[in-house]
């Protein structure tokens, strides 16, 4: 017997993100778990998770659950977010979509427009907006605590080790891009969010020879602030950001969720942001808890589709104008021809 | 026109395999990049080359990857304990599919602790090191298949460096940038037999194409023979860092030995309680700080087996490859380091010391 009072959530796609993030977070809500539906075309994955989480209902095709689900979590390869998200939104079923919202701004707009038309919530898992130190940076910049930002540097360097099941990241479908579309979804979102809107693109370089890039360098400018985003999947480098403002500098490490370093008047000090959010799983619980409230009480999503549209537009522009990085280690006659 | 011959590169998501696959692709040849799993595909996926799952411990994956292949360049390593069995699996699949040339990328570590001028006539010698011992076993398996009629060649490169190298470029840069590394007087005066990645790839491709290579073993070494201390100094200089500290051999040897049990305990704890440790680090500020400090110290101090390598006075001679394959390494240390550092800059590594104050 299922509990008919709690919302019936369907997780569409049981790949790595469902396994590592959504299912462990949903497990914190036992009544929701009682009614959970898992959808994946791979029966072995379904069997694995229905057994692990004692889920009673599963399906191989998302269309089977369109009349059952009160809300869906879309955890599919990026290229499927828009077509499948739209199917649920058009039936007025709230959607929580994994990042990036869509493979490009055109598809993101389709989702956002459908959500608007049907007055149905479209939440997105741009989880990093609710991580305490990132949110604190937003506050400091919005309140101009140290004056206007003048220079921003954002560096992400980590060996790609996401246990992708489908390998969709690296297949030659043009809708699946590399690090800028994937890991960069958060970074570009931060930049747009912190700066209060989409910056102008100054330059964009990457290392893709027709495939998906693993290194991306993007330079941007908004008002008086010039910035640079450097991303790589080739080595674990301390991931960090630094924002030089008129009267001080704000620095932080991406994975140190509660700490910032503030330099003001030549003095450096650590600032700790107290919050119950310490881990990625804490964030996931927040996102899922909010989505349950969206379904049950019509609450506002923590991050809505429309909130991240500018960052997707910026990413599109960066791809459109990208040039090949100078890689002298590939410099030979054959390589020049290939490039 | 791309060739009809398909070359399967195992370990194409790794350092050497990645270089081989890219070079073949850029030379217009048909290459099939075999990756351990999709997580390892970030590097070859930058090119429009064919990428296939190719876990060397999975015969069914190897069988599928081997379809239509005429040449195999076996660079995959995997865990130390699966080197020999994994190589056997690849050889078996290659033999079954009638592959015309099999290149096995081994290592000069198979010579063990022997010193002096070493060429291919020297015997393999165990030094009770899991990696080296398993590489010796893998070579033995290769000869079994050579005797069964698989045309194969074994290559033994020494220290390979350059863009994408984790051990001798990224990790060493991390140590140098952290400011804890140095000149280890008397402890790192051994010969650093360095070969730049593209020179090695040249050698691999020569061996793959030359019929005289079949049934042979070749050492492929680079053009210069600095000491390890010189390598550290020149790398440090190229990174634009202040001169390295000088450590006396006795002190560093003692410290290294002292740290070894601590390293083992940490490794054991991480393997057993990783989730718990991460959780404690996430929730406890002081614990996080302490763990980070210990981790940085561990990563930036030489280990006992590092010092053994740094002290080894062996020169690996590649005259056989010069004569038989016309192998001619051309990238000197200055040029190799310049490109390595440019690459490190590109991946966001070089300037990380700027955030040291944030620790």
XYZ file of C-alpha atoms in Angstrom:
698
model
C 0.000 0.000 0.000
C 1.386 3.364 -0.891
C 0.854 6.498 1.097
C -1.536 8.592 -0.964
C -0.915 11.821 0.978
C 2.745 12.272 0.134
C 3.677 13.315 -3.366
C 4.559 10.735 -5.894
C 7.952 11.663 -7.353
C 9.415 9.934 -10.371
C 13.151 9.939 -10.963
C 13.606 9.809 -14.710
C 17.012 8.312 -15.399
C 18.991 6.130 -12.992
C 22.496 7.011 -14.098
C 25.356 8.337 -12.015
C 23.663 11.551 -10.835
C 20.626 9.648 -9.553
C 22.840 7.137 -7.812
C 25.261 9.614 -6.265
C 22.971 12.503 -5.522
C 19.185 12.258 -5.883
C 18.511 8.815 -4.461
C 20.634 9.264 -1.316
C 18.921 12.648 -0.769
C 15.440 11.255 -1.359
C 16.202 8.492 1.114
C 16.056 11.147 3.844
C 12.328 11.457 3.177
C 10.875 8.001 3.975
C 7.304 8.876 3.108
C 8.392 10.121 -0.323
C 10.419 6.965 -0.809
C 7.289 4.896 -0.220
C 5.719 6.451 -3.291
C 8.842 6.841 -5.402
C 8.913 5.753 -9.041
C 12.150 4.942 -10.824
C 12.419 5.158 -14.587
C 15.289 3.927 -16.719
C 15.494 1.991 -19.924
C 18.228 -0.201 -18.423
C 16.498 -2.954 -16.436
C 19.687 -3.848 -14.571
C 19.957 -0.291 -13.217
C 16.301 -0.369 -12.242
C 16.720 -3.678 -10.443
C 19.752 -2.377 -8.612
C 18.030 0.693 -7.207
C 14.590 -0.755 -6.604
C 16.305 -3.395 -4.473
C 18.641 -0.993 -2.701
C 15.942 1.534 -1.811
C 13.016 -0.878 -1.726
C 11.181 1.081 -4.376
C 7.911 -0.516 -5.390
C 7.256 1.056 -8.751
C 9.569 1.246 -11.706
C 9.186 1.707 -15.436
C 11.349 1.439 -18.546
C 9.732 4.393 -20.310
C 8.932 7.821 -18.873
C 5.613 7.887 -20.746
C 4.364 5.076 -18.535
C 4.404 7.349 -15.501
C 2.942 10.514 -16.974
C -0.406 9.862 -15.357
C 1.022 8.795 -12.012
C 3.705 11.256 -11.022
C 3.025 14.430 -9.048
C 6.512 15.681 -9.844
C 9.546 14.441 -11.744
C 13.278 14.706 -11.297
C 14.962 14.674 -14.676
C 18.351 13.023 -14.314
C 19.030 12.191 -17.937
C 21.775 13.101 -20.405
C 21.558 16.832 -21.127
C 20.172 16.479 -24.633
C 17.048 14.795 -23.230
C 16.220 17.429 -20.597
C 14.178 19.629 -22.910
C 12.170 17.037 -24.875
C 11.235 15.000 -21.820
C 10.882 17.966 -19.454
C 8.418 19.580 -21.839
C 6.289 16.443 -21.909
C 5.788 16.618 -18.153
C 5.426 20.379 -17.926
C 2.774 20.305 -20.641
C 0.790 18.013 -18.321
C 1.281 20.470 -15.465
C 3.661 18.149 -13.638
C 6.388 20.084 -11.780
C 9.924 19.319 -12.895
C 13.247 19.397 -11.072
C 15.849 19.297 -13.803
C 19.495 18.338 -13.381
C 22.058 20.892 -14.551
C 22.698 22.084 -17.149
C 19.055 22.906 -17.751
C 19.427 22.228 -21.473
C 22.064 21.818 -24.136
C 21.602 25.394 -25.293
C 19.549 28.502 -24.630
C 17.007 27.691 -27.339
C 16.075 24.452 -25.606
C 16.167 26.101 -22.187
C 13.687 28.717 -23.442
C 11.329 25.977 -24.632
C 11.293 24.538 -21.114
C 10.933 27.918 -19.446
C 8.162 28.959 -21.837
C 6.233 25.740 -21.261
C 6.554 26.108 -17.483
C 5.282 29.692 -17.783
C 2.419 28.757 -20.096
C 1.246 25.924 -17.861
C 1.962 27.817 -14.639
C 3.983 24.850 -13.487
C 7.213 24.908 -11.519
C 10.478 24.281 -13.299
C 13.181 23.896 -10.672
C 16.824 23.365 -11.600
C 19.612 21.766 -9.691
C 22.071 24.647 -9.771
C 22.965 23.462 -6.323
C 25.948 25.681 -5.822
C 23.799 28.766 -5.345
C 22.749 27.461 -1.970
C 26.242 26.553 -0.787
C 26.938 28.948 2.094
C 30.155 30.655 0.997
C 28.904 31.193 -2.547
C 25.691 32.689 -1.214
C 27.744 34.904 1.098
C 29.796 36.188 -1.836
C 26.525 37.118 -3.549
C 25.482 39.046 -0.443
C 28.834 40.860 -0.154
C 28.745 41.843 -3.815
C 25.072 42.862 -3.805
C 25.604 45.027 -0.735
C 28.857 46.357 -2.177
C 30.533 45.666 1.162
C 33.963 46.106 -0.400
C 32.833 48.296 -3.276
C 32.288 47.287 -6.867
C 34.097 44.232 -8.227
C 37.027 45.012 -10.508
C 38.637 41.679 -11.243
C 37.414 38.107 -10.980
C 39.283 34.842 -11.388
C 37.616 31.460 -11.220
C 39.635 28.257 -11.578
C 38.346 24.706 -11.737
C 40.878 21.943 -12.268
C 39.885 18.402 -11.523
C 40.452 15.069 -13.152
C 37.222 13.960 -14.762
C 36.117 11.004 -12.696
C 32.362 11.243 -12.807
C 31.136 7.633 -13.017
C 29.026 8.334 -16.082
C 27.093 5.236 -17.024
C 26.032 6.216 -20.534
C 29.233 8.025 -21.515
C 27.018 10.705 -23.047
C 29.565 13.366 -22.244
C 31.955 11.973 -24.778
C 29.842 10.784 -27.607
C 29.962 12.715 -30.782
C 26.480 14.205 -30.456
C 27.019 17.934 -30.880
C 24.529 18.662 -28.104
C 26.902 17.189 -25.571
C 29.734 19.563 -25.014
C 32.630 19.335 -22.636
C 33.743 20.962 -19.425
C 32.281 24.402 -20.062
C 28.763 23.062 -20.549
C 29.092 20.534 -17.752
C 31.171 21.680 -14.803
C 31.104 25.201 -16.177
C 27.321 25.364 -15.728
C 27.908 26.171 -12.055
C 30.878 28.448 -12.625
C 29.201 30.515 -15.333
C 26.026 30.643 -13.261
C 28.027 32.003 -10.314
C 29.657 34.617 -12.475
C 26.329 35.842 -13.900
C 24.619 35.656 -10.510
C 27.401 37.419 -8.620
C 27.773 40.143 -11.221
C 24.024 40.678 -11.419
C 23.613 39.646 -15.036
C 25.278 38.267 -18.111
C 28.738 39.731 -18.734
C 30.140 40.530 -22.171
C 32.296 37.829 -23.609
C 35.840 39.038 -24.302
C 37.384 35.799 -25.498
C 36.825 32.081 -25.442
C 39.381 29.339 -26.063
C 39.280 25.595 -25.688
C 41.211 22.476 -26.620
C 38.581 20.612 -28.665
C 39.648 19.287 -32.049
C 36.050 18.734 -33.117
C 35.093 16.765 -30.007
C 34.199 17.852 -26.481
C 36.665 20.164 -24.778
C 38.506 19.273 -21.598
C 40.128 22.682 -21.120
C 38.323 26.008 -21.498
C 39.455 29.593 -20.926
C 36.828 32.304 -20.989
C 37.429 36.029 -20.439
C 34.522 38.365 -19.671
C 33.640 41.870 -18.598
C 30.701 43.434 -16.792
C 30.708 47.122 -15.929
C 34.111 47.769 -14.352
C 34.834 44.124 -13.663
C 37.039 41.999 -15.904
C 37.250 38.312 -15.258
C 38.677 35.026 -16.350
C 37.385 31.483 -16.022
C 39.888 28.651 -16.387
C 38.677 25.072 -16.395
C 40.370 21.743 -16.924
C 39.626 18.057 -16.559
C 43.299 17.052 -16.598
C 44.650 17.524 -13.104
C 43.445 18.135 -9.608
C 44.313 21.746 -9.036
C 43.113 23.738 -6.024
C 39.742 24.984 -7.283
C 39.219 28.561 -6.206
C 37.845 31.976 -6.960
C 39.087 35.440 -6.244
C 37.206 38.718 -6.612
C 39.117 41.943 -6.317
C 36.808 44.790 -5.327
C 37.420 48.508 -4.852
C 38.158 48.152 -1.133
C 39.040 44.517 -0.641
C 39.457 41.074 -2.088
C 37.207 38.072 -1.546
C 38.758 34.656 -2.049
C 37.494 31.176 -1.523
C 38.036 27.553 -2.343
C 35.231 25.906 -4.265
C 34.943 22.887 -1.941
C 35.466 24.674 1.365
C 31.786 25.517 1.723
C 31.952 27.767 4.737
C 35.159 29.728 4.452
C 36.139 32.930 2.686
C 39.387 34.893 2.869
C 38.871 38.627 2.939
C 41.745 41.013 2.369
C 41.001 44.565 3.335
C 43.466 47.384 3.954
C 46.326 44.936 3.474
C 45.026 42.638 6.222
C 43.930 39.113 5.454
C 41.312 37.374 7.580
C 39.246 34.238 7.432
C 35.484 34.560 7.492
C 33.366 31.546 8.347
C 29.787 31.350 7.185
C 27.782 29.318 9.643
C 25.280 27.019 8.006
C 23.961 23.489 8.415
C 25.106 22.808 4.854
C 28.465 21.062 4.970
C 28.388 18.474 2.225
C 27.002 17.928 -1.246
C 24.453 15.571 0.264
C 23.246 18.374 2.552
C 22.743 20.486 -0.550
C 20.922 17.669 -2.298
C 18.569 17.311 0.665
C 17.812 21.037 0.521
C 17.049 20.871 -3.174
C 14.864 17.767 -2.814
C 13.120 19.124 0.268
C 12.333 22.321 -1.605
C 11.025 20.335 -4.560
C 8.708 18.373 -2.263
C 7.388 21.700 -0.944
C 6.971 22.913 -4.532
C 4.741 19.923 -5.266
C 2.889 19.846 -1.956
C 2.455 23.523 -1.180
C 3.217 25.329 -4.393
C 6.411 26.764 -2.846
C 8.831 28.680 -5.048
C 11.784 26.621 -6.316
C 15.150 27.581 -4.817
C 16.478 28.071 -8.326
C 14.085 28.330 -11.265
C 14.721 27.662 -14.927
C 14.483 31.324 -15.813
C 17.160 32.177 -13.205
C 19.846 30.365 -15.145
C 18.926 31.305 -18.701
C 21.503 34.079 -18.952
C 24.294 31.750 -17.925
C 23.269 29.318 -20.674
C 23.147 32.144 -23.203
C 26.638 33.185 -22.141
C 27.891 29.611 -22.495
C 26.356 29.366 -25.972
C 28.137 32.536 -26.970
C 31.423 31.220 -25.570
C 31.055 28.063 -27.678
C 30.044 29.986 -30.748
C 33.078 32.263 -30.602
C 35.574 29.791 -29.280
C 39.028 29.457 -30.762
C 41.556 26.701 -30.389
C 43.987 27.210 -27.525
C 47.606 27.539 -28.478
C 49.001 24.065 -27.824
C 52.610 24.054 -29.012
C 52.977 20.436 -27.906
C 50.832 19.497 -30.895
C 52.748 21.694 -33.294
C 53.774 19.635 -36.287
C 52.921 19.839 -39.952
C 50.252 17.152 -39.651
C 48.667 18.783 -36.649
C 48.496 22.177 -38.287
C 46.655 20.565 -41.192
C 44.257 18.807 -38.854
C 43.549 21.968 -36.885
C 42.897 9.304 -47.099
C 42.589 7.552 -43.769
C 44.192 4.124 -43.706
C 42.005 1.013 -43.713
C 44.135 -0.429 -40.944
C 42.696 0.113 -37.520
C 45.023 0.590 -34.574
C 43.618 -0.158 -31.154
C 45.334 1.798 -28.396
C 44.655 0.409 -24.947
C 44.862 2.892 -22.103
C 44.012 5.754 -24.475
C 42.611 7.751 -21.587
C 46.005 7.663 -19.897
C 49.210 9.584 -20.374
C 51.137 7.537 -22.941
C 48.104 5.876 -24.546
C 46.519 9.302 -24.922
C 49.565 10.638 -26.732
C 49.714 7.624 -29.049
C 46.021 7.784 -29.935
C 46.139 11.544 -30.577
C 49.253 11.306 -32.720
C 47.803 8.523 -34.837
C 44.565 10.438 -35.259
C 46.341 13.657 -36.169
C 48.473 11.727 -38.660
C 45.267 10.722 -40.416
C 45.330 7.087 -39.352
C 42.337 5.085 -38.159
C 42.574 4.756 -34.446
C 40.317 3.133 -31.915
C 40.868 4.595 -28.467
C 40.301 1.970 -25.797
C 39.403 3.422 -22.408
C 39.088 1.662 -19.080
C 35.670 3.286 -18.591
C 33.875 6.403 -19.783
C 35.378 8.480 -16.991
C 38.700 8.059 -18.750
C 37.476 9.411 -22.067
C 37.878 13.147 -21.416
C 41.191 13.324 -23.247
C 40.545 11.341 -26.456
C 36.993 12.734 -26.684
C 38.450 16.105 -27.686
C 39.077 14.538 -31.067
C 36.548 12.946 -33.352
C 38.116 9.548 -32.914
C 36.410 6.274 -32.151
C 36.338 5.577 -28.421
C 35.463 2.168 -27.041
C 35.225 0.724 -23.531
C 38.273 -1.476 -23.145
C 38.824 -2.666 -19.610
C 41.739 -5.067 -19.965
C 40.260 -7.289 -17.265
C 37.068 -7.755 -19.326
C 37.655 -10.252 -22.169
C 34.245 -9.517 -23.709
C 35.059 -5.796 -24.008
C 38.450 -6.634 -25.480
C 36.875 -8.983 -27.988
C 34.506 -6.259 -29.166
C 37.266 -3.634 -29.224
C 39.498 -5.912 -31.311
C 37.041 -6.292 -34.238
C 38.790 -5.384 -37.485
C 41.978 -4.284 -35.727
C 45.297 -4.854 -37.469
C 47.597 -3.261 -34.916
C 47.513 -3.006 -31.131
C 49.523 -0.584 -29.047
C 49.112 -1.760 -25.502
C 49.580 1.102 -23.066
C 46.930 0.237 -20.470
C 48.256 -0.589 -17.067
C 45.419 -0.831 -14.565
C 46.112 -1.826 -10.994
C 49.554 -3.361 -10.408
C 48.087 -6.784 -9.693
C 46.171 -6.821 -12.977
C 49.089 -5.815 -15.231
C 50.094 -9.370 -16.156
C 46.585 -10.841 -16.420
C 45.315 -7.745 -18.233
C 48.168 -8.007 -20.732
C 47.388 -11.693 -21.198
C 43.757 -10.820 -21.940
C 44.772 -8.234 -24.540
C 47.267 -10.625 -26.134
C 44.689 -13.406 -26.241
C 42.150 -11.183 -27.972
C 44.792 -9.882 -30.391
C 45.939 -13.416 -31.191
C 42.361 -14.578 -31.735
C 41.658 -11.708 -34.121
C 44.850 -12.218 -36.111
C 46.385 -8.851 -35.259
C 49.407 -8.124 -37.447
C 51.479 -6.134 -34.957
C 51.370 -5.898 -31.190
C 53.406 -3.240 -29.397
C 53.734 -3.752 -25.678
C 54.759 -0.646 -23.758
C 56.790 -1.844 -20.801
C 59.302 0.093 -18.661
C 62.999 0.233 -17.779
C 61.894 -0.514 -14.227
C 62.105 -4.182 -15.250
C 65.886 -3.836 -14.929
C 65.437 -3.370 -11.208
C 68.217 -1.794 -9.167
C 71.004 -2.493 -11.657
C 73.337 0.441 -12.219
C 75.803 1.491 -14.905
C 75.202 1.553 -18.612
C 72.288 -0.765 -19.310
C 71.106 -2.045 -22.660
C 68.587 -4.659 -23.779
C 71.037 -7.507 -23.158
C 70.751 -6.984 -19.404
C 68.397 -9.371 -17.612
C 65.195 -8.326 -15.940
C 65.630 -8.195 -12.209
C 63.073 -8.014 -9.465
C 63.375 -5.231 -6.919
C 60.350 -6.417 -4.967
C 58.252 -3.604 -6.302
C 54.743 -4.543 -7.288
C 54.613 -2.416 -10.460
C 58.025 -3.483 -11.763
C 57.539 -7.147 -10.891
C 54.193 -7.243 -12.660
C 55.696 -5.551 -15.700
C 58.313 -8.325 -15.787
C 55.521 -10.904 -15.650
C 53.643 -9.097 -18.426
C 56.728 -9.251 -20.649
C 56.972 -12.990 -19.997
C 53.349 -13.371 -21.105
C 54.180 -11.398 -24.260
C 56.859 -13.936 -25.193
C 54.342 -16.761 -24.764
C 52.180 -15.149 -27.421
C 55.141 -14.310 -29.609
C 55.909 -18.024 -29.597
C 52.307 -18.683 -30.620
C 52.900 -16.525 -33.691
C 51.731 -13.048 -32.621
C 54.156 -10.529 -34.155
C 55.065 -8.385 -31.206
C 57.612 -5.923 -29.985
C 58.391 -4.787 -26.443
C 59.409 -1.217 -25.661
C 60.972 -0.042 -22.430
C 60.823 3.684 -21.825
C 62.296 5.163 -18.631
C 60.874 8.360 -17.051
C 58.330 9.875 -19.412
C 57.395 13.516 -18.887
C 55.551 16.299 -20.663
C 51.981 17.588 -20.927
C 49.435 15.161 -19.412
C 52.042 13.341 -17.287
C 50.676 12.909 -13.820
C 53.666 11.484 -11.998
C 56.640 13.374 -13.394
C 54.984 16.623 -14.439
C 51.774 17.400 -12.515
C 52.747 15.798 -9.221
C 56.266 17.164 -9.310
C 54.969 20.644 -10.179
C 52.605 20.390 -7.222
C 55.533 19.565 -4.945
C 57.634 22.397 -6.294
C 54.786 24.921 -6.129
C 53.976 23.921 -2.561
C 57.459 25.085 -1.573
C 58.390 21.965 0.383
C 60.477 20.271 -2.276
C 64.215 20.736 -2.658
C 67.619 19.544 -3.706
C 68.314 16.299 -1.878
C 72.111 16.267 -1.661
C 73.461 12.758 -1.924
C 69.946 11.324 -2.181
C 68.852 12.497 -5.639
C 72.174 12.470 -7.485
C 71.171 9.445 -9.514
C 70.527 9.642 -13.243
C 67.114 10.881 -14.362
C 66.573 9.028 -17.638
C 63.984 11.333 -19.141
C 62.143 11.045 -22.392
C 59.648 13.621 -23.568
C 56.229 12.209 -24.477
C 56.331 12.919 -28.212
C 59.787 11.393 -28.558
C 58.434 8.240 -26.985
C 55.453 8.245 -29.341
C 57.840 8.545 -32.294
C 59.646 5.452 -31.030
C 56.412 3.553 -30.500
C 55.190 4.296 -34.003
C 58.532 3.378 -35.542
C 58.398 0.047 -33.744
C 54.813 -0.467 -34.853
C 55.706 -0.017 -38.521
C 59.139 -1.589 -38.868
C 59.145 -5.315 -39.644
C 62.643 -5.680 -38.198
C 61.215 -4.734 -34.803
C 59.202 -7.930 -34.439
C 60.448 -10.185 -31.688
C 62.705 -7.478 -30.293
C 62.980 -5.442 -27.116
C 63.956 -1.788 -27.340
C 64.911 0.773 -24.746
C 63.648 4.220 -25.755
C 65.460 6.961 -23.877
C 65.646 10.728 -24.341
C 68.589 12.858 -25.461
C 69.801 14.173 -22.060
C 70.900 12.575 -18.799
C 70.521 15.068 -15.961
C 70.604 14.006 -12.345
C 67.286 14.074 -10.504
C 68.420 17.129 -8.574
C 69.136 18.881 -11.876
C 65.686 17.927 -13.126
C 64.087 19.415 -10.002
C 66.155 22.586 -10.327
C 65.433 23.101 -14.007
C 61.731 22.389 -13.578
C 61.623 24.762 -10.617
C 63.363 27.447 -12.663
C 60.948 26.990 -15.565
C 58.056 27.465 -13.133
C 59.615 30.789 -12.164
C 59.962 29.823 -8.507
C 62.641 30.900 -6.024
C 65.672 28.586 -5.732
C 65.032 25.253 -4.038
C 66.055 24.547 -0.473
C 68.974 22.150 -0.063
C 68.426 19.103 2.154
C 71.232 16.875 3.388
C 70.747 13.224 2.501
C 70.852 11.948 6.077
C 68.112 14.256 7.254
C 65.797 13.590 4.351
C 66.408 9.846 4.506
C 65.539 9.778 8.191
C 62.438 11.945 7.765
C 61.238 9.859 4.841
C 61.599 6.626 6.777
C 59.851 8.163 9.736
C 56.918 9.225 7.596
C 56.451 5.856 5.937
C 54.393 4.196 8.714
C 52.262 7.331 8.947
C 51.664 7.229 5.199
C 50.658 3.576 5.409
C 48.266 4.276 8.278
C 46.658 7.157 6.406
C 46.347 5.051 3.256
C 44.742 2.275 5.257
C 42.352 4.668 7.013
C 41.371 6.264 3.708
C 40.704 2.928 2.078
C 38.482 1.839 4.973
C 36.804 5.017 6.162
C 36.912 7.451 3.261
C 33.292 8.536 3.553
C 33.561 9.105 7.282
C 36.805 11.044 6.922
C 35.250 13.260 4.250
C 32.240 13.851 6.451
C 34.367 14.804 9.458
C 36.453 17.098 7.261
C 33.304 18.735 5.909
C 31.778 19.314 9.325
C 34.778 20.080 11.546
C 36.794 23.125 10.635
C 39.842 22.201 12.721
C 39.824 18.624 11.486
C 39.630 19.883 7.919
C 42.575 22.182 8.468
C 44.649 19.428 10.087
C 43.825 16.926 7.345
C 44.728 19.400 4.663
C 48.041 20.140 6.340
C 48.919 16.461 6.643
C 47.790 15.736 3.085
C 49.933 18.541 1.681
C 52.975 17.390 3.670
C 52.475 13.822 2.521
C 52.104 14.789 -1.103
C 55.107 17.062 -1.092
C 57.705 14.882 0.621
C 59.627 12.114 -1.125
C 58.764 8.546 -0.236
C 61.262 5.764 0.436
C 60.846 4.288 -3.029
C 61.197 7.758 -4.598
C 64.599 8.129 -2.969
C 65.604 4.716 -4.293
C 64.742 5.854 -7.806
C 66.434 9.253 -7.367
C 69.617 7.612 -6.191
C 69.877 4.980 -8.927
C 72.959 5.473 -11.116
C 71.805 3.697 -14.226
C 71.876 4.942 -17.800
C 69.484 3.171 -20.157
C 71.037 3.042 -23.581
C 68.821 3.154 -26.640
C 71.428 2.630 -29.377
C 69.620 -0.505 -30.586
C 66.543 1.591 -31.336
C 68.716 4.230 -33.045
C 70.262 1.633 -35.330
C 67.344 -0.662 -36.026
C 64.432 1.785 -35.965
C 66.203 5.067 -36.762
C 64.834 6.335 -33.473
C 66.103 9.854 -32.847
C 64.689 11.677 -29.810
C 64.775 15.398 -30.434
C 63.152 17.211 -27.512
C 65.731 18.472 -25.060
C 64.972 19.083 -21.420
C 64.626 22.851 -21.722
C 62.118 22.566 -24.537
C 60.255 19.708 -22.858
C 59.980 21.617 -19.613
C 58.905 24.783 -21.379
C 56.003 22.947 -22.983
C 55.165 21.150 -19.754
C 54.931 24.428 -17.875
C 52.864 26.038 -20.626
C 50.469 23.136 -20.339
C 50.379 23.421 -16.544
C 49.460 27.081 -16.936
C 46.733 26.158 -19.336
C 45.134 23.715 -16.907
C 45.125 26.311 -14.138
C 47.966 24.858 -12.117
C 50.822 27.269 -12.222
C 49.333 30.055 -10.171
C 47.891 28.001 -7.404
C 50.499 29.127 -4.885
C 48.645 32.441 -4.882
C 45.982 30.831 -2.759
C 48.418 29.373 -0.256
C 47.477 32.038 2.256
C 43.934 30.752 2.101
C 44.866 27.443 3.682
